[in-house]
Amino acid sequence: MELINLGIKAVFIENMVLAYFLGMCSFLAVSKKVSTATGLGVAVVFVLTITVPMNWALQEYVLNEGALSWAGEQFASIDLSFLRFIMFIAIIAAMVQLVEMVIEKASPALYGTLGIFLPLIAVNCAILGSSLFMVQRDYTFVEATVFGFSSGVGWLLAIVALAAIRERLKYSNVPDGLKGLGITFLITGLMGIAFLSFVGIAI
Amino acid sequence: MSTEVSEKPVVKKKEAEGLLSKRRKKLVSDPLNDDNPVTVQILGICSALAVTTQVKPTMIMAISVVAVVAFSNLVISLMRNLIPGRVRIIVQLAVVATLVTIVDQLLKAYFYDVWKVLSVFVGLIITNCIVMGRLEAYAMANKPYDSVLDGLGSGFGYSWVILAVAFFRELLGSASIFGFKVFDAIGIHNFPTNGLMVSPVGAFIILGLIVWVQRARTGYVER
C-alpha cells in the first residue's frame, strides 16, 4: 500500500516536470508532436526504471560511508560520497548505451521508435535528478524502483499532455512574440496549476 | 589593426588580435540578448526555474554555472585535439562532473545554508544543456581563450535571466529582495503576497512573460 502511495505521489503530486522542472530541455524541444513525445516518454520511463535501482545499489554498496565494509575490514571507514555525481552520471551514460544495444538486438521495431531518443536521455536532468532525490530521501531498494518507474510515468504524462495541447495550438491566434516558446511556458504553468489540485490527495 | 589570417596556434601572440577585440567582445555580448541560451536557444531551463524562488540562492547558482561553463570550456578546449570523436560525450560528462563536484564541495564548505536550499540542483548542473551545448558547439572547435569568453558569455546570459525571474518571484511572492522586506521599508505594510509566485507555476509564467517582452523587442517570431 505504501508503495502505491509512493507511486501516486511521484506521478501526480511531485511530478518531475511540473513540480521540480526536471527534464525541461527535452520536454520543450520534443513536445511538438504526440507521437514523438510518446516515444521519448517511454524511453525515459525505461531508463529511469533501470538506472534508479542501479544507482541505489551503487550508493548502498560503494559510495556511502562504511559501505565498502563488505570488501574487508580496512575499507570500513572509507566515505566516497563526494564521488556521487561522477559515478551516477557514468552509470547513466553506460546504462543508456547498454539499453540502446539490447533494444537494437532484441526488438528492432522498438529500436526504430526509441532509437533516436536514447542518446538524448543521457543528458536529461530528470534521470540524474531522480537518482539524487532517491539518495536524499533514503529509499529502500523496492521504493527506489517504484520511485524511478513512477517518476518516469509522471514525465511521460506531462510531455504527452503538453504535446497534445501544442498540436491544437497551431490553429489558434497567438501574439507574434509569444509564439513557440513563450506560449509553451504559459501553458506549462497552467498545467502546473491543474496538477496543484492533486496536492489535497491524502497520502 | 588586427589581421586574423596571421594567427598562429600560440596563445601568447596577442598582438595579432587584441585581447578584447570586436569579435571577442561579440562572443561575450551575443548570448546576453540576441542569442540568449535560455530564452532563444531554450537550453538550461531545468535549473533556471527550480532555484529561483529567492534571489540569494539564485545568485550562488548563477555564479556556479558561470564558473562551470567557463572552466569546462577551457579544459575541453585544451583537450580538444586529444579526444577521440566516438567517446567525446563521456569525456565531456566526466570533465563537467568533476568541476561540479568541486563546486558542490566548495558550497558545502563555505555556504552550507545555501547548499541545503539548492540541494540536488547543484548536481544537476552536470546535465544543464548549456554546459554540454557550449562544449559540443564551441569548445570542441576553438582555442582556449575564445572558449573561455564564449563560456562566460553564455553563463552571463543564463545568469541575467534566472536573476530576473528570481527578482520578480521573490518580490511578488515574499515581498522582499535578498530577504530585505522592500514593501515594509517604503511604508506599505499590507502588501498582498502572491502564493502562486512561490510555487513552480509562477516561474513558468514569469519566464513566459520575459520571453514575450524580449521577443517583442527583438522582433523575433518563431514559426
GROMACS .gro file of C-alpha atoms in nm:
model
  426
    1MET     CA    1   0.000   0.000   0.000
    2GLU     CA    2   0.277   0.240   0.086
    3LEU     CA    3   0.439   0.164  -0.245
    4ILE     CA    4   0.122   0.255  -0.431
    5ASN     CA    5   0.110   0.581  -0.240
    6LEU     CA    6   0.472   0.650  -0.327
    7GLY     CA    7   0.392   0.583  -0.693
    8ILE     CA    8   0.090   0.813  -0.698
    9LYS     CA    9   0.289   1.081  -0.522
   10ALA     CA   10   0.573   1.064  -0.776
   11VAL     CA   11   0.337   1.069  -1.074
   12PHE     CA   12   0.096   1.344  -0.973
   13ILE     CA   13   0.198   1.544  -0.670
   14GLU     CA   14   0.573   1.559  -0.713
   15ASN     CA   15   0.567   1.545  -1.089
   16MET     CA   16   0.921   1.568  -1.225
   17VAL     CA   17   0.836   1.838  -1.477
   18LEU     CA   18   0.562   2.040  -1.316
   19ALA     CA   19   0.690   2.048  -0.960
   20TYR     CA   20   1.069   2.018  -0.999
   21PHE     CA   21   1.127   2.140  -1.357
   22LEU     CA   22   1.345   1.841  -1.436
   23GLY     CA   23   1.399   1.734  -1.792
   24MET     CA   24   1.268   2.066  -1.919
   25CYS     CA   25   1.506   2.094  -2.213
   26SER     CA   26   1.382   1.787  -2.396
   27PHE     CA   27   1.034   1.848  -2.256
   28LEU     CA   28   1.014   2.174  -2.451
   29ALA     CA   29   1.212   2.064  -2.753
   30VAL     CA   30   1.040   1.733  -2.829
   31SER     CA   31   0.681   1.822  -2.743
   32LYS     CA   32   0.564   1.938  -3.084
   33LYS     CA   33   0.403   1.607  -3.186
   34VAL     CA   34   0.225   1.350  -2.971
   35SER     CA   35   0.388   1.051  -3.140
   36THR     CA   36   0.749   1.163  -3.084
   37ALA     CA   37   0.662   1.282  -2.735
   38THR     CA   38   0.528   0.937  -2.651
   39GLY     CA   39   0.843   0.775  -2.790
   40LEU     CA   40   1.072   0.989  -2.576
   41GLY     CA   41   0.847   0.945  -2.274
   42VAL     CA   42   0.855   0.566  -2.296
   43ALA     CA   43   1.232   0.574  -2.333
   44VAL     CA   44   1.258   0.790  -2.021
   45VAL     CA   45   1.037   0.552  -1.820
   46PHE     CA   46   1.251   0.261  -1.937
   47VAL     CA   47   1.585   0.420  -1.848
   48LEU     CA   48   1.462   0.557  -1.514
   49THR     CA   49   1.328   0.219  -1.404
   50ILE     CA   50   1.671   0.069  -1.465
   51THR     CA   51   1.907   0.345  -1.352
   52VAL     CA   52   1.747   0.444  -1.021
   53PRO     CA   53   1.779   0.092  -0.867
   54MET     CA   54   2.128   0.060  -1.020
   55ASN     CA   55   2.234   0.387  -0.861
   56TRP     CA   56   2.071   0.276  -0.536
   57ALA     CA   57   2.293  -0.031  -0.531
   58LEU     CA   58   2.597   0.181  -0.614
   59GLN     CA   59   2.516   0.422  -0.334
   60GLU     CA   60   2.449   0.144  -0.084
   61TYR     CA   61   2.747  -0.082  -0.160
   62VAL     CA   62   3.017   0.156  -0.279
   63LEU     CA   63   2.964   0.524  -0.208
   64ASN     CA   64   2.814   0.556   0.140
   65GLU     CA   65   3.032   0.589   0.444
   66GLY     CA   66   3.121   0.239   0.556
   67ALA     CA   67   2.952   0.087   0.253
   68LEU     CA   68   3.272  -0.081   0.143
   69SER     CA   69   3.294  -0.293   0.458
   70TRP     CA   70   3.187  -0.600   0.257
   71ALA     CA   71   3.527  -0.580   0.087
   72GLY     CA   72   3.720  -0.612   0.413
   73GLU     CA   73   3.781  -0.451   0.749
   74GLN     CA   74   4.032  -0.197   0.621
   75PHE     CA   75   3.775  -0.039   0.386
   76ALA     CA   76   3.509   0.008   0.652
   77SER     CA   77   3.587   0.373   0.723
   78ILE     CA   78   3.600   0.497   0.364
   79ASP     CA   79   3.345   0.761   0.264
   80LEU     CA   80   3.321   0.804  -0.111
   81SER     CA   81   3.001   1.005  -0.123
   82PHE     CA   82   3.178   1.304  -0.282
   83LEU     CA   83   3.217   1.089  -0.594
   84ARG     CA   84   2.841   1.061  -0.625
   85PHE     CA   85   2.783   1.288  -0.924
   86ILE     CA   86   3.057   1.145  -1.138
   87MET     CA   87   2.964   0.785  -1.060
   88PHE     CA   88   2.592   0.840  -1.117
   89ILE     CA   89   2.642   1.012  -1.448
   90ALA     CA   90   2.882   0.739  -1.556
   91ILE     CA   91   2.625   0.471  -1.466
   92ILE     CA   92   2.354   0.660  -1.652
   93ALA     CA   93   2.564   0.710  -1.964
   94ALA     CA   94   2.673   0.346  -1.957
   95MET     CA   95   2.319   0.216  -1.897
   96VAL     CA   96   2.182   0.426  -2.181
   97GLN     CA   97   2.443   0.276  -2.414
   98LEU     CA   98   2.364  -0.072  -2.289
   99VAL     CA   99   1.989  -0.030  -2.316
  100GLU     CA  100   2.035   0.100  -2.668
  101MET     CA  101   2.235  -0.207  -2.769
  102VAL     CA  102   1.996  -0.452  -2.601
  103ILE     CA  103   1.691  -0.298  -2.763
  104GLU     CA  104   1.861  -0.292  -3.102
  105LYS     CA  105   1.934  -0.665  -3.071
  106ALA     CA  106   1.613  -0.780  -2.906
  107SER     CA  107   1.348  -0.570  -3.072
  108PRO     CA  108   1.439  -0.379  -3.389
  109ALA     CA  109   1.085  -0.242  -3.411
  110LEU     CA  110   1.108  -0.080  -3.068
  111TYR     CA  111   1.457   0.043  -3.155
  112GLY     CA  112   1.313   0.213  -3.460
  113THR     CA  113   1.079   0.413  -3.238
  114LEU     CA  114   1.304   0.479  -2.939
  115GLY     CA  115   1.647   0.469  -3.103
  116ILE     CA  116   1.696   0.835  -3.181
  117PHE     CA  117   1.581   0.942  -2.835
  118LEU     CA  118   1.811   0.724  -2.628
  119PRO     CA  119   2.129   0.933  -2.664
  120LEU     CA  120   1.927   1.242  -2.567
  121ILE     CA  121   1.834   1.078  -2.241
  122ALA     CA  122   2.186   1.058  -2.102
  123VAL     CA  123   2.178   1.433  -2.051
  124ASN     CA  124   1.815   1.454  -1.939
  125CYS     CA  125   1.811   1.609  -1.593
  126ALA     CA  126   1.509   1.402  -1.491
  127ILE     CA  127   1.725   1.088  -1.488
  128LEU     CA  128   2.008   1.227  -1.277
  129GLY     CA  129   1.759   1.421  -1.068
  130SER     CA  130   1.561   1.112  -0.972
  131SER     CA  131   1.878   0.936  -0.864
  132LEU     CA  132   1.978   1.233  -0.649
  133PHE     CA  133   1.631   1.256  -0.495
  134MET     CA  134   1.647   0.884  -0.425
  135VAL     CA  135   1.966   0.940  -0.224
  136GLN     CA  136   1.827   1.243  -0.046
  137ARG     CA  137   1.512   1.062   0.063
  138ASP     CA  138   1.675   0.739   0.181
  139TYR     CA  139   1.461   0.498  -0.017
  140THR     CA  140   1.494   0.121   0.011
  141PHE     CA  141   1.562  -0.086  -0.299
  142VAL     CA  142   1.195  -0.159  -0.375
  143GLU     CA  143   1.096   0.200  -0.306
  144ALA     CA  144   1.372   0.323  -0.535
  145THR     CA  145   1.247   0.101  -0.817
  146VAL     CA  146   0.889   0.216  -0.773
  147PHE     CA  147   1.004   0.578  -0.748
  148GLY     CA  148   1.210   0.550  -1.067
  149PHE     CA  149   0.927   0.393  -1.261
  150SER     CA  150   0.658   0.631  -1.145
  151SER     CA  151   0.862   0.948  -1.192
  152GLY     CA  152   0.914   0.827  -1.546
  153VAL     CA  153   0.540   0.779  -1.586
  154GLY     CA  154   0.480   1.129  -1.449
  155TRP     CA  155   0.722   1.271  -1.703
  156LEU     CA  156   0.556   1.074  -1.983
  157LEU     CA  157   0.215   1.200  -1.877
  158ALA     CA  158   0.328   1.562  -1.871
  159ILE     CA  159   0.505   1.558  -2.207
  160VAL     CA  160   0.221   1.379  -2.387
  161ALA     CA  161  -0.032   1.622  -2.242
  162LEU     CA  162   0.177   1.921  -2.347
  163ALA     CA  163   0.231   1.780  -2.696
  164ALA     CA  164  -0.142   1.728  -2.737
  165ILE     CA  165  -0.209   2.087  -2.637
  166ARG     CA  166   0.062   2.221  -2.867
  167GLU     CA  167  -0.080   2.028  -3.162
  168ARG     CA  168  -0.412   2.203  -3.113
  169LEU     CA  169  -0.238   2.536  -3.055
  170LYS     CA  170  -0.134   2.555  -3.418
  171TYR     CA  171  -0.486   2.664  -3.506
  172SER     CA  172  -0.514   2.944  -3.253
  173ASN     CA  173  -0.416   3.304  -3.296
  174VAL     CA  174  -0.125   3.371  -3.061
  175PRO     CA  175   0.050   3.714  -3.045
  176ASP     CA  176   0.371   3.715  -3.250
  177GLY     CA  177   0.620   3.749  -2.967
  178LEU     CA  178   0.450   3.479  -2.766
  179LYS     CA  179   0.453   3.216  -3.042
  180GLY     CA  180   0.651   2.900  -2.974
  181LEU     CA  181   0.847   2.916  -2.651
  182GLY     CA  182   0.653   3.190  -2.474
  183ILE     CA  183   0.310   3.033  -2.502
  184THR     CA  184   0.456   2.693  -2.418
  185PHE     CA  185   0.581   2.829  -2.087
  186LEU     CA  186   0.244   2.981  -2.005
  187ILE     CA  187   0.066   2.655  -2.089
  188THR     CA  188   0.309   2.456  -1.878
  189GLY     CA  189   0.234   2.699  -1.596
  190LEU     CA  190  -0.138   2.642  -1.636
  191MET     CA  191  -0.082   2.265  -1.639
  192GLY     CA  192   0.114   2.312  -1.319
  193ILE     CA  193  -0.187   2.482  -1.160
  194ALA     CA  194  -0.403   2.187  -1.265
  195PHE     CA  195  -0.156   1.947  -1.104
  196LEU     CA  196  -0.153   2.159  -0.787
  197SER     CA  197  -0.505   2.035  -0.723
  198PHE     CA  198  -0.365   1.685  -0.660
  199VAL     CA  199  -0.186   1.813  -0.352
  200GLY     CA  200  -0.501   1.754  -0.147
  201ILE     CA  201  -0.492   1.378  -0.201
  202ALA     CA  202  -0.436   1.222   0.140
  203ILE     CA  203  -0.123   1.009   0.144
  204MET     CA  204   4.471   4.673  -3.692
  205SER     CA  205   4.440   4.304  -3.631
  206THR     CA  206   4.491   4.057  -3.910
  207GLU     CA  207   4.326   3.732  -3.823
  208VAL     CA  208   4.500   3.547  -4.106
  209SER     CA  209   4.839   3.555  -3.941
  210GLU     CA  210   4.719   3.388  -3.624
  211LYS     CA  211   4.934   3.106  -3.503
  212PRO     CA  212   4.821   2.843  -3.256
  213VAL     CA  213   5.037   3.009  -2.990
  214VAL     CA  214   4.816   3.187  -2.738
  215LYS     CA  215   5.093   3.428  -2.641
  216LYS     CA  216   5.071   3.612  -2.970
  217LYS     CA  217   4.816   3.865  -2.854
  218GLU     CA  218   4.934   4.145  -3.083
  219ALA     CA  219   4.777   3.966  -3.375
  220GLU     CA  220   4.436   4.016  -3.223
  221GLY     CA  221   4.355   4.246  -2.935
  222LEU     CA  222   4.281   4.081  -2.602
  223LEU     CA  223   3.930   4.221  -2.627
  224SER     CA  224   3.889   4.271  -2.998
  225LYS     CA  225   3.549   4.334  -3.152
  226ARG     CA  226   3.499   3.969  -3.241
  227ARG     CA  227   3.581   3.861  -2.890
  228LYS     CA  228   3.351   4.119  -2.737
  229LYS     CA  229   3.077   3.977  -2.953
  230LEU     CA  230   3.147   3.632  -2.809
  231VAL     CA  231   3.055   3.763  -2.467
  232SER     CA  232   2.775   4.002  -2.561
  233ASP     CA  233   2.581   3.793  -2.811
  234PRO     CA  234   2.448   3.538  -2.563
  235LEU     CA  235   2.322   3.821  -2.342
  236ASN     CA  236   2.039   3.911  -2.576
  237ASP     CA  237   2.026   3.805  -2.942
  238ASP     CA  238   2.146   3.453  -2.878
  239ASN     CA  239   2.043   3.404  -2.516
  240PRO     CA  240   2.081   3.041  -2.407
  241VAL     CA  241   1.759   3.036  -2.207
  242THR     CA  242   1.512   3.249  -2.399
  243VAL     CA  243   1.632   3.191  -2.755
  244GLN     CA  244   1.813   2.858  -2.762
  245ILE     CA  245   1.583   2.701  -2.496
  246LEU     CA  246   1.872   2.546  -2.304
  247GLY     CA  247   1.930   2.503  -1.933
  248ILE     CA  248   1.574   2.566  -1.831
  249CYS     CA  249   1.565   2.279  -1.583
  250SER     CA  250   1.759   2.460  -1.316
  251ALA     CA  251   1.664   2.809  -1.435
  252LEU     CA  252   1.323   2.758  -1.283
  253ALA     CA  253   1.379   2.536  -0.985
  254VAL     CA  254   1.610   2.754  -0.777
  255THR     CA  255   1.455   3.091  -0.843
  256THR     CA  256   1.216   3.137  -0.550
  257GLN     CA  257   1.467   3.370  -0.384
  258VAL     CA  258   1.743   3.592  -0.515
  259LYS     CA  259   2.027   3.476  -0.293
  260PRO     CA  260   2.039   3.105  -0.384
  261THR     CA  261   1.980   3.206  -0.745
  262MET     CA  262   2.288   3.429  -0.731
  263ILE     CA  263   2.501   3.143  -0.597
  264MET     CA  264   2.359   2.912  -0.861
  265ALA     CA  265   2.435   3.164  -1.137
  266ILE     CA  266   2.793   3.205  -1.018
  267SER     CA  267   2.837   2.826  -1.003
  268VAL     CA  268   2.706   2.783  -1.356
  269VAL     CA  269   2.927   3.062  -1.493
  270ALA     CA  270   3.230   2.901  -1.327
  271VAL     CA  271   3.146   2.553  -1.453
  272VAL     CA  272   3.074   2.666  -1.811
  273ALA     CA  273   3.388   2.879  -1.836
  274PHE     CA  274   3.624   2.620  -1.685
  275SER     CA  275   3.479   2.320  -1.866
  276ASN     CA  276   3.504   2.514  -2.193
  277LEU     CA  277   3.868   2.584  -2.109
  278VAL     CA  278   3.952   2.225  -2.020
  279ILE     CA  279   3.773   2.071  -2.317
  280SER     CA  280   3.923   2.329  -2.550
  281LEU     CA  281   4.272   2.242  -2.425
  282MET     CA  282   4.198   1.874  -2.474
  283ARG     CA  283   4.008   1.907  -2.800
  284ASN     CA  284   4.277   1.750  -3.016
  285LEU     CA  285   4.325   1.457  -2.779
  286ILE     CA  286   3.963   1.344  -2.750
  287PRO     CA  287   3.853   1.075  -2.995
  288GLY     CA  288   3.522   1.165  -3.155
  289ARG     CA  289   3.343   0.847  -3.052
  290VAL     CA  290   3.382   0.889  -2.678
  291ARG     CA  291   3.364   1.267  -2.660
  292ILE     CA  292   3.029   1.278  -2.477
  293ILE     CA  293   3.164   1.059  -2.196
  294VAL     CA  294   3.481   1.267  -2.171
  295GLN     CA  295   3.278   1.589  -2.160
  296LEU     CA  296   3.048   1.446  -1.895
  297ALA     CA  297   3.347   1.337  -1.688
  298VAL     CA  298   3.508   1.683  -1.704
  299VAL     CA  299   3.183   1.859  -1.619
  300ALA     CA  300   3.103   1.617  -1.338
  301THR     CA  301   3.448   1.674  -1.186
  302LEU     CA  302   3.405   2.052  -1.193
  303VAL     CA  303   3.055   2.028  -1.050
  304THR     CA  304   3.183   1.806  -0.770
  305ILE     CA  305   3.441   2.073  -0.686
  306VAL     CA  306   3.173   2.344  -0.685
  307ASP     CA  307   2.948   2.126  -0.471
  308GLN     CA  308   3.219   2.063  -0.213
  309LEU     CA  309   3.310   2.433  -0.204
  310LEU     CA  310   2.949   2.536  -0.149
  311LYS     CA  311   2.907   2.270   0.118
  312ALA     CA  312   3.215   2.402   0.297
  313TYR     CA  313   3.154   2.778   0.276
  314PHE     CA  314   2.781   2.832   0.210
  315TYR     CA  315   2.618   2.543   0.392
  316ASP     CA  316   2.272   2.701   0.426
  317VAL     CA  317   2.255   2.790   0.057
  318TRP     CA  318   2.385   2.446  -0.033
  319LYS     CA  319   2.095   2.298   0.165
  320VAL     CA  320   1.847   2.508  -0.032
  321LEU     CA  321   1.996   2.422  -0.369
  322SER     CA  322   2.021   2.052  -0.272
  323VAL     CA  323   2.017   1.834  -0.583
  324PHE     CA  324   2.020   2.124  -0.825
  325VAL     CA  325   2.393   2.180  -0.787
  326GLY     CA  326   2.443   1.826  -0.911
  327LEU     CA  327   2.208   1.891  -1.196
  328ILE     CA  328   2.448   2.149  -1.343
  329ILE     CA  329   2.609   1.840  -1.496
  330THR     CA  330   2.309   1.780  -1.715
  331ASN     CA  331   2.249   2.150  -1.776
  332CYS     CA  332   2.215   2.165  -2.151
  333ILE     CA  333   2.401   2.497  -2.167
  334VAL     CA  334   2.723   2.337  -2.048
  335MET     CA  335   2.705   2.039  -2.282
  336GLY     CA  336   2.580   2.257  -2.565
  337ARG     CA  337   2.871   2.501  -2.543
  338LEU     CA  338   3.125   2.219  -2.515
  339GLU     CA  339   2.983   2.046  -2.820
  340ALA     CA  340   2.921   2.356  -3.030
  341TYR     CA  341   3.215   2.575  -2.940
  342ALA     CA  342   3.493   2.439  -2.722
  343MET     CA  343   3.550   2.129  -2.937
  344ALA     CA  344   3.649   2.350  -3.230
  345ASN     CA  345   3.802   2.666  -3.086
  346LYS     CA  346   4.105   2.796  -2.898
  347PRO     CA  347   4.110   2.804  -2.517
  348TYR     CA  348   4.090   3.180  -2.467
  349ASP     CA  349   3.798   3.223  -2.707
  350SER     CA  350   3.625   2.928  -2.548
  351VAL     CA  351   3.652   3.083  -2.201
  352LEU     CA  352   3.498   3.405  -2.333
  353ASP     CA  353   3.224   3.208  -2.502
  354GLY     CA  354   3.157   3.022  -2.179
  355LEU     CA  355   3.144   3.346  -1.981
  356GLY     CA  356   2.904   3.495  -2.233
  357SER     CA  357   2.665   3.202  -2.215
  358GLY     CA  358   2.696   3.189  -1.838
  359PHE     CA  359   2.609   3.558  -1.801
  360GLY     CA  360   2.322   3.523  -2.048
  361TYR     CA  361   2.184   3.246  -1.830
  362SER     CA  362   2.253   3.443  -1.512
  363TRP     CA  363   2.058   3.754  -1.601
  364VAL     CA  364   1.754   3.552  -1.699
  365ILE     CA  365   1.742   3.347  -1.379
  366LEU     CA  366   1.816   3.657  -1.169
  367ALA     CA  367   1.531   3.841  -1.339
  368VAL     CA  368   1.296   3.551  -1.272
  369ALA     CA  369   1.412   3.530  -0.910
  370PHE     CA  370   1.373   3.906  -0.864
  371PHE     CA  371   1.008   3.903  -0.963
  372ARG     CA  372   0.931   3.580  -0.781
  373GLU     CA  373   1.080   3.698  -0.454
  374LEU     CA  374   0.934   4.049  -0.488
  375LEU     CA  375   0.579   3.933  -0.559
  376GLY     CA  376   0.590   3.606  -0.369
  377SER     CA  377   0.761   3.711  -0.045
  378ALA     CA  378   0.758   4.092  -0.084
  379SER     CA  379   1.134   4.105  -0.032
  380ILE     CA  380   1.466   4.118  -0.215
  381PHE     CA  381   1.762   3.931  -0.067
  382GLY     CA  382   1.538   3.874   0.236
  383PHE     CA  383   1.501   4.252   0.281
  384LYS     CA  384   1.134   4.346   0.322
  385VAL     CA  385   1.105   4.606   0.046
  386PHE     CA  386   0.742   4.698   0.087
  387ASP     CA  387   0.764   4.729   0.466
  388ALA     CA  388   1.057   4.966   0.421
  389ILE     CA  389   0.865   5.206   0.198
  390GLY     CA  390   0.565   5.201   0.426
  391ILE     CA  391   0.331   4.957   0.257
  392HIS     CA  392   0.264   4.704   0.530
  393ASN     CA  393  -0.029   4.517   0.387
  394PHE     CA  394   0.122   4.426   0.050
  395PRO     CA  395  -0.062   4.111  -0.060
  396THR     CA  396   0.195   3.842  -0.137
  397ASN     CA  397   0.112   3.613  -0.424
  398GLY     CA  398   0.137   3.246  -0.329
  399LEU     CA  399   0.140   3.147  -0.693
  400MET     CA  400   0.481   3.310  -0.738
  401VAL     CA  401   0.638   3.091  -0.472
  402SER     CA  402   0.505   2.776  -0.635
  403PRO     CA  403   0.663   2.638  -0.955
  404VAL     CA  404   0.378   2.780  -1.160
  405GLY     CA  405   0.497   3.136  -1.102
  406ALA     CA  406   0.834   3.060  -1.258
  407PHE     CA  407   0.680   2.931  -1.578
  408ILE     CA  408   0.456   3.233  -1.611
  409ILE     CA  409   0.732   3.488  -1.535
  410LEU     CA  410   0.968   3.321  -1.779
  411GLY     CA  411   0.698   3.310  -2.044
  412LEU     CA  412   0.643   3.683  -1.999
  413ILE     CA  413   1.017   3.757  -2.011
  414VAL     CA  414   1.038   3.566  -2.338
  415TRP     CA  415   0.743   3.764  -2.468
  416VAL     CA  416   0.894   4.102  -2.375
  417GLN     CA  417   1.231   4.010  -2.522
  418ARG     CA  418   1.085   3.882  -2.846
  419ALA     CA  419   0.859   4.182  -2.879
  420ARG     CA  420   1.173   4.399  -2.860
  421THR     CA  421   1.391   4.197  -3.097
  422GLY     CA  422   1.104   4.125  -3.333
  423TYR     CA  423   1.187   3.755  -3.345
  424VAL     CA  424   0.891   3.533  -3.440
  425GLU     CA  425   0.901   3.156  -3.403
  426ARG     CA  426   0.724   2.965  -3.675
   0.00000   0.00000   0.00000
